[in-house]
Short mmCIF file of C-alpha atoms in Angstrom, two decimals:
data_model
loop_
_atom_site.label_atom_id
_atom_site.label_comp_id
_atom_site.label_asym_id
_atom_site.label_seq_id
_atom_site.Cartn_x
_atom_site.Cartn_y
_atom_site.Cartn_z
CA MET O 1 43.54 21.45 -5.57
CA THR O 2 41.78 23.85 -3.27
CA THR O 3 38.46 23.22 -1.62
CA THR O 4 35.38 23.92 -3.73
CA ASP O 5 33.14 26.56 -2.22
CA PRO O 6 29.58 25.24 -2.27
CA THR O 7 28.17 28.78 -2.10
CA ALA O 8 29.68 29.86 -5.42
CA SER O 9 27.10 30.79 -8.03
CA PHE O 10 26.41 29.14 -11.36
CA GLY O 11 28.15 30.70 -14.30
CA GLY O 12 30.02 33.19 -12.13
CA LYS O 13 33.76 33.78 -11.88
CA PRO O 14 35.71 31.44 -9.60
CA LEU O 15 36.10 32.77 -6.09
CA LYS O 16 39.47 33.64 -4.68
CA GLY O 17 41.46 30.49 -3.94
CA GLN O 18 39.08 28.31 -5.99
CA ASP O 19 40.35 26.18 -8.85
CA PRO O 20 38.55 27.48 -11.99
CA ARG O 21 38.48 23.94 -13.38
CA VAL O 22 36.25 22.69 -10.57
CA ARG O 23 32.59 23.63 -10.62
CA PRO O 24 30.80 24.55 -7.38
CA ALA O 25 29.29 21.72 -5.36
CA LEU O 26 25.60 21.21 -6.09
CA VAL O 27 24.83 19.76 -2.64
CA GLU O 28 25.36 22.31 0.10
CA GLY O 29 26.70 21.52 3.57
CA GLU O 30 30.11 20.86 5.01
CA ASN O 31 29.47 17.29 6.16
CA GLU O 32 27.31 15.97 3.34
CA THR O 33 28.13 12.41 2.28
CA PHE O 34 26.50 9.79 0.11
CA SER O 35 24.71 8.33 3.14
CA THR O 36 23.34 11.70 4.32
CA VAL O 37 21.87 12.35 0.87
CA THR O 38 20.27 8.91 0.86
CA GLU O 39 18.88 9.54 4.35
CA ALA O 40 17.49 12.98 3.49
CA VAL O 41 15.57 11.78 0.44
CA ALA O 42 14.50 8.32 1.65
CA ARG O 43 13.21 9.44 5.04
CA VAL O 44 10.32 11.33 3.36
CA SER O 45 8.95 8.03 2.05
CA GLU O 46 9.78 6.10 5.23
CA VAL O 47 7.92 8.28 7.72
CA PRO O 48 5.02 6.34 9.31
CA VAL O 49 1.56 7.42 8.18
CA LYS O 50 0.75 8.73 11.68
CA GLU O 51 3.73 11.08 11.53
CA THR O 52 3.03 12.50 8.06
CA ASN O 53 3.81 16.20 7.59
CA LYS O 54 0.73 18.30 8.51
CA ALA O 55 1.24 20.58 5.51
CA TRP O 56 1.13 17.51 3.28
CA LEU O 57 -2.09 16.30 4.92
CA ILE O 58 -3.78 19.68 4.48
CA GLY O 59 -2.70 19.90 0.83
CA PHE O 60 -3.77 16.33 0.16
CA GLY O 61 -7.17 16.93 1.76
CA VAL O 62 -7.80 19.99 -0.42
CA SER O 63 -6.62 18.15 -3.54
CA VAL O 64 -8.81 15.10 -2.92
CA THR O 65 -11.80 17.40 -2.33
CA LEU O 66 -11.21 19.09 -5.70
CA LEU O 67 -10.74 15.67 -7.27
CA GLY O 68 -14.15 14.67 -5.93
CA VAL O 69 -15.65 17.81 -7.48
CA LEU O 70 -14.08 16.83 -10.80
CA GLY O 71 -15.64 13.38 -10.57
CA LEU O 72 -19.09 14.86 -9.91
CA MET O 73 -18.80 17.29 -12.82
CA LEU O 74 -17.69 14.50 -15.16
CA LEU O 75 -20.66 12.41 -14.09
CA HIS O 76 -22.99 15.36 -14.67
CA LEU O 77 -21.41 16.07 -18.07
CA ILE O 78 -21.64 12.48 -19.30
CA THR O 79 -25.21 11.95 -18.14
CA THR O 80 -26.49 15.35 -19.32
CA GLY O 81 -24.41 16.25 -22.37
CA VAL O 82 -21.85 18.84 -23.42
CA GLY O 83 -24.57 21.51 -23.40
CA VAL O 84 -23.71 22.09 -19.73
CA TRP O 85 -20.54 23.81 -20.92
CA GLY O 86 -20.51 27.39 -22.13
CA ASN O 87 -19.51 26.38 -25.67
CA ASN O 88 -21.74 27.96 -28.31
CA ASN O 89 -21.82 28.93 -31.94
CA PRO O 90 -19.31 30.24 -33.02
CA VAL O 91 -17.17 29.51 -29.92
CA TYR O 92 -17.33 25.74 -30.27
CA TRP O 93 -13.91 25.38 -28.60
CA GLY O 94 -14.20 26.84 -25.13
CA TRP O 95 -12.55 26.05 -21.84
CA PRO O 96 -12.03 22.31 -22.50
CA ILE O 97 -9.56 22.98 -25.33
CA VAL O 98 -8.02 25.92 -23.45
CA ASN O 99 -7.39 23.61 -20.49
CA PHE O 100 -6.01 20.87 -22.74
CA VAL O 101 -3.38 23.14 -24.29
CA PHE O 102 -2.59 24.63 -20.87
CA TRP O 103 -1.87 21.25 -19.24
CA VAL O 104 0.11 19.91 -22.22
CA GLY O 105 2.29 22.99 -22.04
CA ILE O 106 3.01 22.49 -18.33
CA GLY O 107 4.22 18.99 -19.08
CA HIS O 108 7.11 20.21 -21.24
CA ALA O 109 9.59 21.38 -18.63
CA GLY O 110 9.99 17.88 -17.22
CA THR O 111 11.31 16.40 -20.43
CA LEU O 112 13.43 19.49 -21.11
CA ILE O 113 15.10 19.29 -17.69
CA SER O 114 15.49 15.52 -17.83
CA ALA O 115 16.41 14.78 -21.46
CA VAL O 116 17.78 17.91 -23.11
CA LEU O 117 19.82 19.06 -20.08
CA PHE O 118 21.06 15.49 -19.58
CA LEU O 119 22.34 15.36 -23.16
CA THR O 120 24.01 18.74 -22.77
CA ARG O 121 25.65 17.68 -19.46
CA GLN O 122 23.98 20.28 -17.26
CA ASN O 123 24.59 18.77 -13.84
CA TRP O 124 22.34 21.21 -11.98
CA ARG O 125 19.34 19.26 -13.31
CA THR O 126 19.97 16.42 -10.85
CA GLY O 127 18.22 18.18 -7.96
CA VAL O 128 14.91 18.84 -9.73
CA ASN O 129 14.65 16.43 -12.66
CA ARG O 130 12.74 13.68 -10.84
CA ALA O 131 9.97 15.99 -9.66
CA ALA O 132 9.82 17.71 -13.06
CA GLU O 133 9.42 14.32 -14.79
CA ALA O 134 6.58 13.41 -12.39
CA MET O 135 4.95 16.78 -13.10
CA THR O 136 5.09 15.98 -16.80
CA ILE O 137 3.28 12.65 -16.41
CA PHE O 138 0.55 14.09 -14.19
CA ALA O 139 0.05 17.18 -16.37
CA VAL O 140 -0.38 15.03 -19.51
CA ILE O 141 -2.98 12.93 -17.63
CA CYS O 142 -4.90 16.11 -16.84
CA ALA O 143 -4.56 17.28 -20.44
CA GLY O 144 -5.89 14.04 -21.90
CA LEU O 145 -9.00 14.28 -19.76
CA PHE O 146 -10.49 17.26 -21.61
CA PRO O 147 -10.45 16.14 -25.28
CA GLY O 148 -11.57 12.72 -24.03
CA VAL O 149 -14.87 14.14 -22.75
CA HIS O 150 -15.04 16.88 -25.39
CA ILE O 151 -16.06 14.36 -28.04
CA GLY O 152 -19.51 14.11 -26.45
CA ARG O 153 -20.82 10.55 -26.36
CA ILE O 154 -17.73 8.86 -24.94
CA TRP O 155 -19.38 5.44 -24.94
CA VAL O 156 -19.04 5.38 -28.76
CA ALA O 157 -15.52 6.80 -28.76
CA TYR O 158 -14.34 3.58 -30.40
CA TRP O 159 -15.89 4.89 -33.64
CA LEU O 160 -12.85 7.16 -33.86
CA PHE O 161 -10.43 4.23 -33.96
CA PRO O 162 -9.11 3.01 -37.32
CA LEU O 163 -11.11 -0.23 -37.22
CA PRO O 164 -12.94 -1.79 -40.19
CA ASN O 165 -16.69 -1.32 -39.67
CA GLN O 166 -19.96 -1.70 -41.54
CA MET O 167 -20.52 2.07 -41.63
CA ASN O 168 -17.31 2.63 -43.63
CA MET O 169 -16.17 5.23 -41.10
CA TRP O 170 -12.43 5.92 -41.09
CA PRO O 171 -10.31 8.54 -39.29
CA ASN O 172 -9.02 11.46 -41.33
CA PHE O 173 -5.25 11.06 -41.01
CA ARG O 174 -4.75 14.51 -42.50
CA SER O 175 -6.50 16.12 -39.55
CA PRO O 176 -4.28 17.87 -36.95
CA LEU O 177 -6.62 16.56 -34.27
CA LEU O 178 -5.49 13.04 -35.09
CA TRP O 179 -1.87 14.19 -35.18
CA ASP O 180 -2.47 15.39 -31.64
CA VAL O 181 -3.48 11.93 -30.52
CA PHE O 182 -0.28 10.38 -31.84
CA ALA O 183 1.97 13.21 -30.59
CA VAL O 184 0.61 13.41 -27.04
CA SER O 185 0.35 9.63 -26.58
CA THR O 186 3.94 9.17 -27.80
CA TYR O 187 5.13 11.93 -25.51
CA ALA O 188 3.30 10.40 -22.53
CA SER O 189 4.69 6.94 -23.23
CA VAL O 190 8.31 8.03 -23.61
CA SER O 191 8.11 10.38 -20.59
CA LEU O 192 6.66 7.61 -18.42
CA LEU O 193 9.43 5.19 -19.45
CA PHE O 194 12.08 7.86 -18.87
CA TRP O 195 10.69 8.69 -15.40
CA TYR O 196 10.44 5.06 -14.37
CA MET O 197 13.87 4.16 -15.77
CA GLY O 198 15.51 6.90 -13.73
CA MET O 199 13.78 5.73 -10.54
CA ILE O 200 14.91 2.09 -10.64
CA PRO O 201 18.18 2.55 -8.63
CA ASP O 202 16.36 4.70 -6.06
CA LEU O 203 13.48 2.22 -5.74
CA ALA O 204 16.13 -0.39 -4.93
CA THR O 205 17.39 1.96 -2.21
CA LEU O 206 13.91 2.17 -0.67
CA ARG O 207 13.51 -1.60 -1.04
CA ASP O 208 16.69 -2.33 0.90
CA ARG O 209 15.86 0.22 3.59
CA ALA O 210 12.24 -0.96 4.03
CA ILE O 211 11.47 -2.16 7.56
CA ASN O 212 8.20 -3.93 6.81
CA THR O 213 7.38 -6.66 4.30
CA PRO O 214 4.63 -4.89 2.26
CA ARG O 215 6.92 -1.95 1.50
CA LYS O 216 9.83 -4.22 0.68
CA ILE O 217 7.67 -6.24 -1.71
CA ALA O 218 6.12 -3.16 -3.36
CA TYR O 219 9.42 -1.38 -3.92
CA GLY O 220 11.11 -4.64 -4.84
CA ILE O 221 8.64 -5.37 -7.65
CA PHE O 222 9.29 -2.01 -9.29
CA ALA O 223 13.07 -2.14 -8.64
CA MET O 224 13.11 -5.16 -10.98
CA GLY O 225 15.93 -6.97 -9.18
CA TRP O 226 18.37 -4.04 -9.23
CA THR O 227 21.59 -4.85 -7.36
CA GLY O 228 23.84 -1.95 -8.35
CA SER O 229 26.36 -4.19 -10.10
CA SER O 230 28.66 -2.75 -12.78
CA ARG O 231 26.74 -4.69 -15.44
CA HIS O 232 23.44 -3.20 -14.24
CA TRP O 233 24.88 0.31 -14.27
CA HIS O 234 26.35 -0.18 -17.76
CA ARG O 235 23.04 -1.31 -19.22
CA TYR O 236 21.11 1.32 -17.27
CA GLU O 237 23.28 4.15 -18.61
CA ARG O 238 22.95 2.98 -22.22
CA ALA O 239 19.15 2.63 -21.92
CA TYR O 240 18.83 6.01 -20.14
CA LEU O 241 20.89 7.71 -22.85
CA LEU O 242 18.75 6.12 -25.55
CA LEU O 243 15.52 7.25 -23.93
CA ALA O 244 16.95 10.76 -23.48
CA ALA O 245 17.76 10.87 -27.19
CA LEU O 246 14.18 9.76 -28.00
CA ALA O 247 12.60 12.22 -25.58
CA ALA O 248 14.61 15.31 -26.54
CA PRO O 249 12.98 15.86 -29.98
CA LEU O 250 9.56 15.41 -28.39
CA VAL O 251 10.12 18.60 -26.36
CA PHE O 252 9.92 20.56 -29.60
CA SER O 253 7.62 18.36 -31.69
CA VAL O 254 4.69 17.75 -29.36
CA HIS O 255 3.63 21.33 -28.76
CA SER O 256 4.37 22.14 -32.38
CA VAL O 257 1.80 19.52 -33.34
CA VAL O 258 -0.62 20.93 -30.75
CA SER O 259 -0.22 24.33 -32.39
CA PHE O 260 -1.23 22.80 -35.75
CA ASP O 261 -4.74 22.41 -34.31
CA PHE O 262 -4.94 26.16 -34.80
CA ALA O 263 -2.31 27.07 -37.41
CA VAL O 264 -3.60 24.89 -40.28
CA SER O 265 -7.09 26.43 -40.11
CA GLN O 266 -8.27 29.55 -41.92
CA VAL O 267 -9.55 31.31 -38.80
CA PRO O 268 -8.08 34.85 -38.51
CA GLY O 269 -5.60 34.97 -35.67
CA TRP O 270 -4.81 31.28 -36.00
CA HIS O 271 -3.51 30.96 -39.55
CA THR O 272 0.13 31.86 -38.88
CA THR O 273 3.49 30.09 -39.23
CA ILE O 274 4.89 31.44 -35.96
CA PHE O 275 2.65 29.17 -33.88
CA PRO O 276 4.99 26.12 -33.60
CA PRO O 277 8.03 27.94 -32.08
CA TYR O 278 5.69 30.29 -30.22
CA PHE O 279 3.84 27.38 -28.59
CA VAL O 280 7.08 25.56 -27.73
CA ALA O 281 8.54 28.66 -26.04
CA GLY O 282 5.29 29.17 -24.14
CA ALA O 283 5.21 25.53 -23.04
CA ILE O 284 8.75 25.67 -21.66
CA PHE O 285 7.86 29.00 -20.01
CA SER O 286 4.77 27.64 -18.24
CA GLY O 287 6.50 24.34 -17.41
CA PHE O 288 9.41 25.98 -15.60
CA ALA O 289 6.96 28.22 -13.76
CA MET O 290 5.13 25.15 -12.48
CA VAL O 291 8.40 23.46 -11.46
CA LEU O 292 9.24 26.53 -9.36
CA THR O 293 5.73 26.61 -7.88
CA LEU O 294 6.05 22.97 -6.81
CA MET O 295 9.68 22.77 -5.71
CA VAL O 296 9.94 25.95 -3.61
CA PRO O 297 7.48 24.67 -0.95
CA ALA O 298 8.59 21.04 -1.37
CA ARG O 299 12.20 21.81 -0.46
CA GLN O 300 10.96 23.66 2.63
CA PHE O 301 8.46 21.12 3.97
CA PHE O 302 10.57 18.01 3.28
CA GLY O 303 13.96 19.32 4.42
CA LEU O 304 15.63 19.24 0.99
CA LYS O 305 17.05 22.77 0.93
CA HIS O 306 20.62 21.47 0.82
CA ILE O 307 19.83 19.39 -2.31
CA ILE O 308 17.34 21.68 -4.11
CA THR O 309 19.38 24.78 -3.44
CA MET O 310 19.02 28.48 -4.22
CA LYS O 311 21.35 27.82 -7.16
CA HIS O 312 18.68 25.67 -8.77
CA ILE O 313 16.04 28.33 -8.07
CA ASP O 314 18.30 31.02 -9.55
CA VAL O 315 18.93 29.15 -12.80
CA MET O 316 15.25 28.34 -13.30
CA CYS O 317 14.34 31.98 -12.69
CA ARG O 318 16.77 32.99 -15.42
CA ILE O 319 15.24 30.47 -17.82
CA LEU O 320 11.78 31.77 -16.90
CA MET O 321 12.84 35.33 -17.68
CA ALA O 322 14.44 34.31 -21.00
CA THR O 323 11.48 32.30 -22.22
CA GLY O 324 9.17 35.10 -21.11
CA MET O 325 11.03 37.46 -23.43
CA MET O 326 10.67 34.92 -26.25
CA VAL O 327 6.93 34.81 -25.68
CA GLY O 328 6.80 38.61 -25.59
CA TYR O 329 8.66 38.72 -28.91
CA ALA O 330 6.08 36.35 -30.40
CA TYR O 331 3.28 38.64 -29.25
CA MET O 332 4.90 41.59 -31.05
CA ILE O 333 5.62 39.60 -34.22
CA GLU O 334 1.96 38.53 -34.40
CA PHE O 335 0.84 42.16 -34.52
CA PHE O 336 3.58 43.12 -36.95
CA MET O 337 2.75 40.30 -39.40
CA ALA O 338 -0.97 41.13 -39.22
CA TRP O 339 -0.15 44.71 -40.19
CA TYR O 340 2.54 43.84 -42.73
CA GLY O 341 0.41 41.18 -44.45
CA GLY O 342 -2.31 43.66 -45.24
CA VAL O 343 -5.13 41.17 -44.65
CA GLN O 344 -7.98 43.09 -43.06
CA TYR O 345 -9.39 40.05 -41.25
CA GLU O 346 -6.04 39.32 -39.58
CA THR O 347 -5.59 42.96 -38.62
CA PHE O 348 -9.06 43.09 -37.12
CA ALA O 349 -8.49 39.83 -35.18
CA PHE O 350 -5.41 41.19 -33.38
CA VAL O 351 -6.87 44.64 -32.76
CA ASN O 352 -9.92 42.89 -31.34
CA ARG O 353 -7.72 40.88 -28.97
CA ALA O 354 -6.22 44.01 -27.44
CA PHE O 355 -9.22 46.35 -27.52
CA GLY O 356 -12.32 44.20 -28.11
CA ASN O 357 -14.70 42.46 -25.72
CA TYR O 358 -11.89 40.35 -24.23
CA TRP O 359 -9.38 43.19 -23.81
CA TRP O 360 -9.09 42.39 -20.10
CA ALA O 361 -7.89 38.83 -20.83
CA TYR O 362 -5.30 40.08 -23.29
CA TRP O 363 -3.75 42.59 -20.91
CA ILE O 364 -3.73 40.11 -18.03
CA MET O 365 -1.82 37.80 -20.38
CA VAL O 366 0.73 40.48 -21.34
CA SER O 367 1.24 41.65 -17.75
CA CYS O 368 1.76 38.14 -16.32
CA ASN O 369 3.87 36.73 -19.16
CA VAL O 370 5.97 39.66 -20.31
CA ILE O 371 6.13 42.34 -17.61
CA PHE O 372 6.22 40.49 -14.30
CA PRO O 373 9.08 38.04 -15.16
CA GLN O 374 11.39 40.97 -15.91
CA ILE O 375 11.76 41.43 -12.17
CA PHE O 376 14.22 38.49 -12.31
CA TRP O 377 16.87 40.73 -13.80
CA SER O 378 17.54 41.53 -10.15
CA LYS O 379 19.56 38.91 -8.28
CA LYS O 380 17.87 39.94 -5.04
CA MET O 381 14.47 39.16 -6.51
CA ARG O 382 15.70 35.74 -7.69
CA ALA O 383 16.85 35.04 -4.14
CA ASN O 384 13.51 36.07 -2.60
CA LEU O 385 11.35 32.93 -2.48
CA TRP O 386 8.13 34.88 -1.95
CA VAL O 387 8.78 36.83 -5.13
CA VAL O 388 9.74 33.64 -6.99
CA MET O 389 6.49 31.95 -5.91
CA LEU O 390 4.37 34.99 -6.81
CA VAL O 391 5.91 35.36 -10.28
CA SER O 392 5.74 31.63 -11.03
CA ILE O 393 2.05 31.49 -10.08
CA THR O 394 1.17 34.63 -12.07
CA THR O 395 3.10 33.21 -15.03
CA ASN O 396 0.83 30.19 -15.22
CA ILE O 397 -2.20 32.43 -14.77
CA GLY O 398 -0.94 34.44 -17.74
CA MET O 399 -0.29 31.31 -19.79
CA TRP O 400 -3.83 30.06 -19.21
CA PHE O 401 -5.12 33.44 -20.37
CA GLU O 402 -2.87 33.19 -23.43
CA ARG O 403 -4.59 29.96 -24.46
CA PHE O 404 -7.96 31.58 -23.69
CA VAL O 405 -7.16 34.62 -25.84
CA ILE O 406 -5.97 32.49 -28.76
CA THR O 407 -8.92 30.13 -28.66
CA VAL O 408 -11.93 32.22 -27.67
CA THR O 409 -11.28 35.70 -29.11
CA SER O 410 -10.51 34.36 -32.59
CA LEU O 411 -13.65 32.20 -32.69
CA SER O 412 -15.98 34.84 -31.26
CA ARG O 413 -15.26 37.20 -34.16
CA ASP O 414 -15.07 35.33 -37.47
CA PHE O 415 -15.57 36.42 -41.09
CA VAL O 416 -19.35 36.99 -40.88
CA PRO O 417 -20.50 39.68 -38.38
CA SER O 418 -23.99 38.14 -38.16
CA SER O 419 -22.48 35.04 -36.50
CA TRP O 420 -20.44 36.89 -33.89
CA GLY O 421 -21.00 35.80 -30.32
CA TYR O 422 -19.67 36.01 -26.79
CA PHE O 423 -18.42 33.13 -24.67
CA SER O 424 -19.30 32.91 -20.97
CA PRO O 425 -18.16 29.88 -18.95
CA THR O 426 -20.66 27.97 -16.85
CA TYR O 427 -20.14 26.62 -13.34
CA VAL O 428 -19.34 23.22 -14.90
CA ASP O 429 -16.48 24.76 -16.89
CA MET O 430 -15.05 26.42 -13.78
CA LEU O 431 -15.42 23.44 -11.47
CA MET O 432 -13.91 21.05 -14.01
CA PHE O 433 -10.89 23.32 -14.36
CA LEU O 434 -10.45 23.52 -10.59
CA GLY O 435 -11.01 19.77 -10.39
CA SER O 436 -8.16 19.18 -12.83
CA PHE O 437 -5.85 20.88 -10.32
CA GLY O 438 -7.21 18.48 -7.72
CA LEU O 439 -6.27 15.52 -9.94
CA PHE O 440 -2.80 16.97 -10.60
CA PHE O 441 -1.95 17.79 -6.99
CA THR O 442 -3.39 14.54 -5.65
CA LEU O 443 -1.04 12.58 -7.89
CA PHE O 444 1.91 14.87 -7.22
CA LEU O 445 1.49 14.78 -3.44
CA LEU O 446 1.27 10.97 -3.50
CA PHE O 447 4.50 11.00 -5.50
CA LEU O 448 6.19 13.27 -2.95
CA ARG O 449 5.07 11.07 -0.08
CA PHE O 450 5.82 7.57 -1.35
CA LEU O 451 8.46 7.82 -4.09
CA PRO O 452 11.97 9.35 -4.09
CA THR O 453 11.45 13.03 -4.86
CA VAL O 454 15.07 13.56 -5.85
CA ALA O 455 17.22 11.30 -8.04
CA ILE O 456 19.46 9.99 -5.26
CA ALA O 457 21.94 8.16 -7.51
CA GLU O 458 22.31 11.14 -9.88
CA VAL O 459 22.77 13.68 -7.10
CA LYS O 460 25.63 11.58 -5.71
CA THR O 461 27.47 11.75 -9.03
CA VAL O 462 27.79 15.53 -8.77
CA MET O 463 29.09 15.50 -5.20
CA PRO O 464 32.82 16.05 -4.54
CA GLN O 465 33.12 12.50 -3.16
CA ALA O 466 32.29 11.12 -6.60
CA HIS O 467 35.61 12.46 -7.87
CA ALA O 468 38.00 10.16 -6.06
CA HIS O 469 41.20 11.85 -7.25
CA GLY O 470 40.35 15.37 -6.23
CA ASP O 471 40.97 16.99 -2.84
CA HIS O 472 37.52 18.17 -1.75
CA GLY O 473 38.24 18.24 1.91
CA HIS O 474 37.41 14.54 2.38
CA GLY O 475 40.16 12.20 3.46
CA LYS O 476 43.88 12.48 2.87
CA ASP O 477 46.02 12.69 -0.27
CA GLY O 478 42.99 13.46 -2.42
CA HIS O 479 41.10 10.25 -1.57
CA VAL O 480 37.60 10.10 -0.23
CA ASP O 481 36.87 8.84 3.22
CA ALA O 482 35.29 5.40 3.09
CA ASP O 483 31.61 5.51 3.97
CA PRO O 484 30.40 1.97 4.50
CA THR O 485 26.79 3.08 4.79
CA SER O 486 26.84 4.50 1.25
CA TYR O 487 27.15 1.10 -0.38
CA GLY O 488 25.51 -2.27 0.05
CA THR O 489 22.09 -2.78 1.56
CA ALA O 490 22.46 -0.31 4.40
CA GLY O 491 23.03 2.54 1.96
CA GLY O 492 20.41 1.47 -0.50
CA GLY O 493 21.10 -1.52 -2.68
CA GLY O 494 24.19 -0.15 -4.31
CA SER O 495 22.40 2.96 -5.47
CA VAL O 496 25.62 4.93 -5.92
CA ALA O 497 26.61 5.14 -9.54
CA PRO O 498 30.20 4.21 -10.46
CA ALA O 499 32.53 6.91 -11.71
CA SER O 500 31.49 6.27 -15.27
CA LYS O 501 27.98 7.56 -14.44
CA GLN O 502 29.42 11.06 -14.80
CA ASP O 503 30.30 10.39 -18.41
CA ALA O 504 27.18 8.48 -19.40
#
């Protein structure tokens, strides 16, 4: 075999002299070995506190400040009441529900990258799946915050539980709001297990490399006695595959259930069957945008550009463009069905979205979600990280406005003109939304600093050295050079998967 060119692009034709049966290397660099990958990822967590990256410290300081603002606003809300929000009659669902749907949507890309792409054998996922999974967990935490306080008197929230009581109160199991509770809690549980399961071999790596007792004990507890034996790998692979199979349907079911909060009602602009696939496409769209927003600076500041490569950025930009077109198609179908159905209330609802009091929100949504991502048809734009960051940020701005347009414009103009109103957010609405970003980034930055950002064991399985019978420029006669630091305690507790890991 000839040497694999690590600069070849995904999905492209094989370069001259390259064996078409061998895919391009996903870890760039001529001298990359198992031990160098371990060192690159583990050193981020092993840096002494005094030597922490200044960019991380600045980001963490801003995030903690916003988190403090969130805490103050929650205290003010609980002690004063939900009247401090801008919610009114008829817009009884304001920013809290908009923010809930926004954060749940962001959490979808993690499971898609981890579970669905794992089941379809897309090896490029190995560079970004760990961070995407963490993003999922933290986004769902932010999402759950808003309906939790939206109920009002949270100290009697237990009245909502299906518990026998003297008042004969019982949850309505036919309500989509209750379906939401089951769907989101199931999604959070499975995603957390999937994230933690994938980290076990890498936590063992950090445990064996730890130079002080507290770190060794902390990582050792969560590594659960992992030794890297063949029996451990066999059981790990079976459990990981099972969790992936459980998580994959949740990618499509969770946001479909969230869409039922709107679709099963009679409110014009909500009562439509396109909402489930429309919401799922939008969730994947916003989730991939957030992954790009997080990973582009992370690869720069933590020296991971050879693991999270431009190939990964390129593929995610293509997915962003494709899902953006799906969302744009849904926007057009909504208008078509409103016209084709001949229901005057539906027609008015959609005309009001585009040309009514909230016209500015609608056109911001269309510009950010449909027009701007089309720039990724150009390969040069996909290779420009400034453009990638700009488009990914504007995409999530557009997706927030999409949720705002769906929720607020439909409620502000209902069947009876005498009850029409206008929604204006208060400072509490705005500061709580900003504070939710503080919560999200505080958790994510702590993850980047103290846990393995990249799935070390999985990245090694897609390196040329993992294919012992191929000539990848390592060793003679097609055999890999022995690297004693890649195995055993020095390399990380046997964190290198056996050859069968490729086929798990």
